[in-house]
Short mmCIF file of N, CA and C in Angstrom, two decimals:
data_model
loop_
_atom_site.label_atom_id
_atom_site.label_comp_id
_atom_site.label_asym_id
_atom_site.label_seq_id
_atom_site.Cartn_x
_atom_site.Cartn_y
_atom_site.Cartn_z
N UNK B 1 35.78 -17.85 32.79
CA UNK B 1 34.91 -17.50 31.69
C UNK B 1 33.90 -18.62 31.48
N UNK B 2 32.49 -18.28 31.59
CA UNK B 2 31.51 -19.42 31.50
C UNK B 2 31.35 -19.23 29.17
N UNK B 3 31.04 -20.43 29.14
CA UNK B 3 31.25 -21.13 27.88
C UNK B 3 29.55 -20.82 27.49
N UNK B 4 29.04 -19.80 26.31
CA UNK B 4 27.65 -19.59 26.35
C UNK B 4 27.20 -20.05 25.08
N UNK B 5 26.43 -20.96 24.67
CA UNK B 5 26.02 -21.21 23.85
C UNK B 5 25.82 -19.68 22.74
N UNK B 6 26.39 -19.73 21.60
CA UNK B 6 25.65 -18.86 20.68
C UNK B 6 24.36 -18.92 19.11
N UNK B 7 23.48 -18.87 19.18
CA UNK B 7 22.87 -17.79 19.99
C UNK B 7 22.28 -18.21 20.87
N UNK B 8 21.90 -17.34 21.85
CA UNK B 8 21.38 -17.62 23.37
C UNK B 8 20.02 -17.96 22.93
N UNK B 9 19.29 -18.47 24.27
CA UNK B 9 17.75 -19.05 23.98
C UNK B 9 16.95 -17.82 23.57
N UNK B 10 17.02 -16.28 24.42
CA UNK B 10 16.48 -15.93 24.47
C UNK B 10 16.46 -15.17 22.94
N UNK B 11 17.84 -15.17 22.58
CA UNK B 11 17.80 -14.14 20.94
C UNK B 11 16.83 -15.25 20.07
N UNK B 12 17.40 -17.38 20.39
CA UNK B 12 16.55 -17.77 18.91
C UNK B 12 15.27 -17.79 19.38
N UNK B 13 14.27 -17.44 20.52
CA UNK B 13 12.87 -17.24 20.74
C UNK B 13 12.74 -15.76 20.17
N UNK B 14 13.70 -14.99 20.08
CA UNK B 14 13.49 -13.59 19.40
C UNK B 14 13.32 -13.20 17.85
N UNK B 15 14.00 -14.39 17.68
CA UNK B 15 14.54 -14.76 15.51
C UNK B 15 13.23 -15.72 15.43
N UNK B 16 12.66 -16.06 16.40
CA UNK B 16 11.36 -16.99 16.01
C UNK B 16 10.54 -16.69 16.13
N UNK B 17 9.98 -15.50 17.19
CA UNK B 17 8.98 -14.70 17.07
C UNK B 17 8.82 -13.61 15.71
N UNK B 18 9.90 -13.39 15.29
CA UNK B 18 10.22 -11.92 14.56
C UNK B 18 9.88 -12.74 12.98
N UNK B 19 10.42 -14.15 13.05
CA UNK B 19 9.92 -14.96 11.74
C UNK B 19 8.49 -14.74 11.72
N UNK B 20 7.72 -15.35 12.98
CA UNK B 20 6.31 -15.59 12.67
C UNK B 20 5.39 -14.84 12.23
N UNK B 21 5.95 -13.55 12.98
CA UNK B 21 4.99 -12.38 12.94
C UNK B 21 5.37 -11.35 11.28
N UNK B 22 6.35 -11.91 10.76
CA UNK B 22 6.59 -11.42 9.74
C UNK B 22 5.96 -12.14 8.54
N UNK B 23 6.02 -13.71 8.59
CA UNK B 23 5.04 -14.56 7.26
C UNK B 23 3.34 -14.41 7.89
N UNK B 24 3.06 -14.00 9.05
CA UNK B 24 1.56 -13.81 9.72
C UNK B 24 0.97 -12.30 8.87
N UNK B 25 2.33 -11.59 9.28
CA UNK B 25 1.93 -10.05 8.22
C UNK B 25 2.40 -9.95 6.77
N UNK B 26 2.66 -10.57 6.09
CA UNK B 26 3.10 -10.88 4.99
C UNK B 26 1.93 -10.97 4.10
N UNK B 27 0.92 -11.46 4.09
CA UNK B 27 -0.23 -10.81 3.34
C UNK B 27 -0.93 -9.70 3.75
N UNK B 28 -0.73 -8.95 4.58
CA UNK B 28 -1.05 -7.66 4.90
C UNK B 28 -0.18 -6.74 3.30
N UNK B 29 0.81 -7.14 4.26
CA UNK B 29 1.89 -5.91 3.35
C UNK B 29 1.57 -6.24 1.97
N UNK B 30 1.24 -7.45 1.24
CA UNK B 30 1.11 -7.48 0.04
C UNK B 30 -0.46 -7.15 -0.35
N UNK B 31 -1.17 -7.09 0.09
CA UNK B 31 -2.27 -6.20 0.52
C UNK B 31 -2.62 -4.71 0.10
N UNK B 32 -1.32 -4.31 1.05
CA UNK B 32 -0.61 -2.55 1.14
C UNK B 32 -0.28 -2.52 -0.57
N UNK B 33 0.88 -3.45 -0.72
CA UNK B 33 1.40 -2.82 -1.58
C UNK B 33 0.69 -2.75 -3.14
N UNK B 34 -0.70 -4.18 -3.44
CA UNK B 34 -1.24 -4.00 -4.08
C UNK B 34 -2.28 -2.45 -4.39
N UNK B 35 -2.40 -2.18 -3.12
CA UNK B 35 -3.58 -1.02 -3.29
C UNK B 35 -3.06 0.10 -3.52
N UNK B 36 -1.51 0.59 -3.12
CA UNK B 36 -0.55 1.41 -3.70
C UNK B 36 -0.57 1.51 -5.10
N UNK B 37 0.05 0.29 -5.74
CA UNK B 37 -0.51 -0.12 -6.89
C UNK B 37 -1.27 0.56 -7.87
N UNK B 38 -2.51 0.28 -7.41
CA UNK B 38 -3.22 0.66 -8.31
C UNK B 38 -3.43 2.71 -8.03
N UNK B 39 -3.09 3.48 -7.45
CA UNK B 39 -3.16 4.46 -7.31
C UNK B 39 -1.55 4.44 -8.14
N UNK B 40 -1.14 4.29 -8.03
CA UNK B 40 0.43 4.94 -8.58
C UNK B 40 0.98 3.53 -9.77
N UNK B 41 0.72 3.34 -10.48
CA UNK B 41 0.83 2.08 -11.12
C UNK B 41 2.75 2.05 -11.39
N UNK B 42 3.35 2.94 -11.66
CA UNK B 42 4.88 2.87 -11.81
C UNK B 42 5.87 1.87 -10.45
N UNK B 43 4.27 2.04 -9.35
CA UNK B 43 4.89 1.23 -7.76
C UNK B 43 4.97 0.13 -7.98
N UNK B 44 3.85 -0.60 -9.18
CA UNK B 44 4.23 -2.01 -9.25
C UNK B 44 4.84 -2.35 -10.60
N UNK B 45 5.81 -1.37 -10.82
CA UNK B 45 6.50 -1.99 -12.32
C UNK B 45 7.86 -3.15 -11.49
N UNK B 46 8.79 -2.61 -10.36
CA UNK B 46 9.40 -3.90 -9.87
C UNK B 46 9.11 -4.40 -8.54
N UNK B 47 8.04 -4.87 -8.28
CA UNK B 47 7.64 -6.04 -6.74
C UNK B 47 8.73 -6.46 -6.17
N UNK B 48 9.51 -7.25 -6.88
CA UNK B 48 10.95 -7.94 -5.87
C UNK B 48 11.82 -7.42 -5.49
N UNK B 49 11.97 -5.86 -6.04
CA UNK B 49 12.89 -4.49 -5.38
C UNK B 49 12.49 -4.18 -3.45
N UNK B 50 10.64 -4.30 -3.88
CA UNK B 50 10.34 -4.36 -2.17
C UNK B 50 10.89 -5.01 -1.22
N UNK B 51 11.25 -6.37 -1.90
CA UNK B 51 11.89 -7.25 -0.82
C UNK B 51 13.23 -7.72 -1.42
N UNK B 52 13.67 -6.93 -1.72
CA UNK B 52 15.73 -6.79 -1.92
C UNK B 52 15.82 -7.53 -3.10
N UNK B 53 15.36 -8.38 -3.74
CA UNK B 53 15.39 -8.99 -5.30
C UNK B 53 14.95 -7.66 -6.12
N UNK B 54 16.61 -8.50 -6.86
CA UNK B 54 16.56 -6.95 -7.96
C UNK B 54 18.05 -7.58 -9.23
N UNK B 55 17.78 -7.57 -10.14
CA UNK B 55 18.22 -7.55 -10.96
C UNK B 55 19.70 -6.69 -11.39
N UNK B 56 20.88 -6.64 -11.26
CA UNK B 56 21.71 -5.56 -11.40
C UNK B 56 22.06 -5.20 -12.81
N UNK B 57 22.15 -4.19 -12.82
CA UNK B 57 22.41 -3.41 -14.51
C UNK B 57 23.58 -3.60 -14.72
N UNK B 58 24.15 -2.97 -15.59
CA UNK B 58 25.65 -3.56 -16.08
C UNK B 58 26.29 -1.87 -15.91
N UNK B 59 27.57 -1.99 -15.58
CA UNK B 59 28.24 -0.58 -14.70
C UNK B 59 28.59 -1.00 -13.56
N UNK B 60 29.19 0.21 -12.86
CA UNK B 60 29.71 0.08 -11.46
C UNK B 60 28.09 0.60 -10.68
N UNK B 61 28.03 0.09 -9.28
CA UNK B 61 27.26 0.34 -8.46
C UNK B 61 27.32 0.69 -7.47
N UNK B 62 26.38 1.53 -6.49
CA UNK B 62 26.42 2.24 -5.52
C UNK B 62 25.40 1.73 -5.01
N UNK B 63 25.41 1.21 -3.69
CA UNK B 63 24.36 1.18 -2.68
C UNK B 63 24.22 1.57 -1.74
N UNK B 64 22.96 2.30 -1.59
CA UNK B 64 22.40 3.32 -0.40
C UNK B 64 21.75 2.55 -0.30
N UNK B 65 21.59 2.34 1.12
CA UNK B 65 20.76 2.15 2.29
C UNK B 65 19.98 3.00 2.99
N UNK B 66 18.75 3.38 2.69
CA UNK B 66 18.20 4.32 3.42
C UNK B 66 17.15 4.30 4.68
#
């Protein structure tokens, strides 16, 4: 059994491309989601729901993943 480093080179050049190109498009999308926005104004009552920040209510919870 050969001994393989984890993660391999080629996945952290994959987790480092997938970073870059995500803070490179990252004012795009906030871009998007401003101009949504203003056509549907209820889209920007919670922003940090877009990106998984979210506040939890008090009760039991269910999460869907869709």
């Amino acid at each position: 059994m050969v001994d393989r480093p984890f993660p391999s080179r080629r996945l952290q050049l994959a987790l480092v491309l997938y970073r870059a190109i995500w803070w490179a498009g990252l004012p795009l999308v906030l871009l998007y989601l401003q101009r949504r926005g203003r056509k549907d104004a209820d889209y920007t009552r919670h922003p940090g729901e877009r990106f998984g920040r979210y506040t939890p209510a008090e009760g039991p919870h269910v999460w869907i993943h869709a």
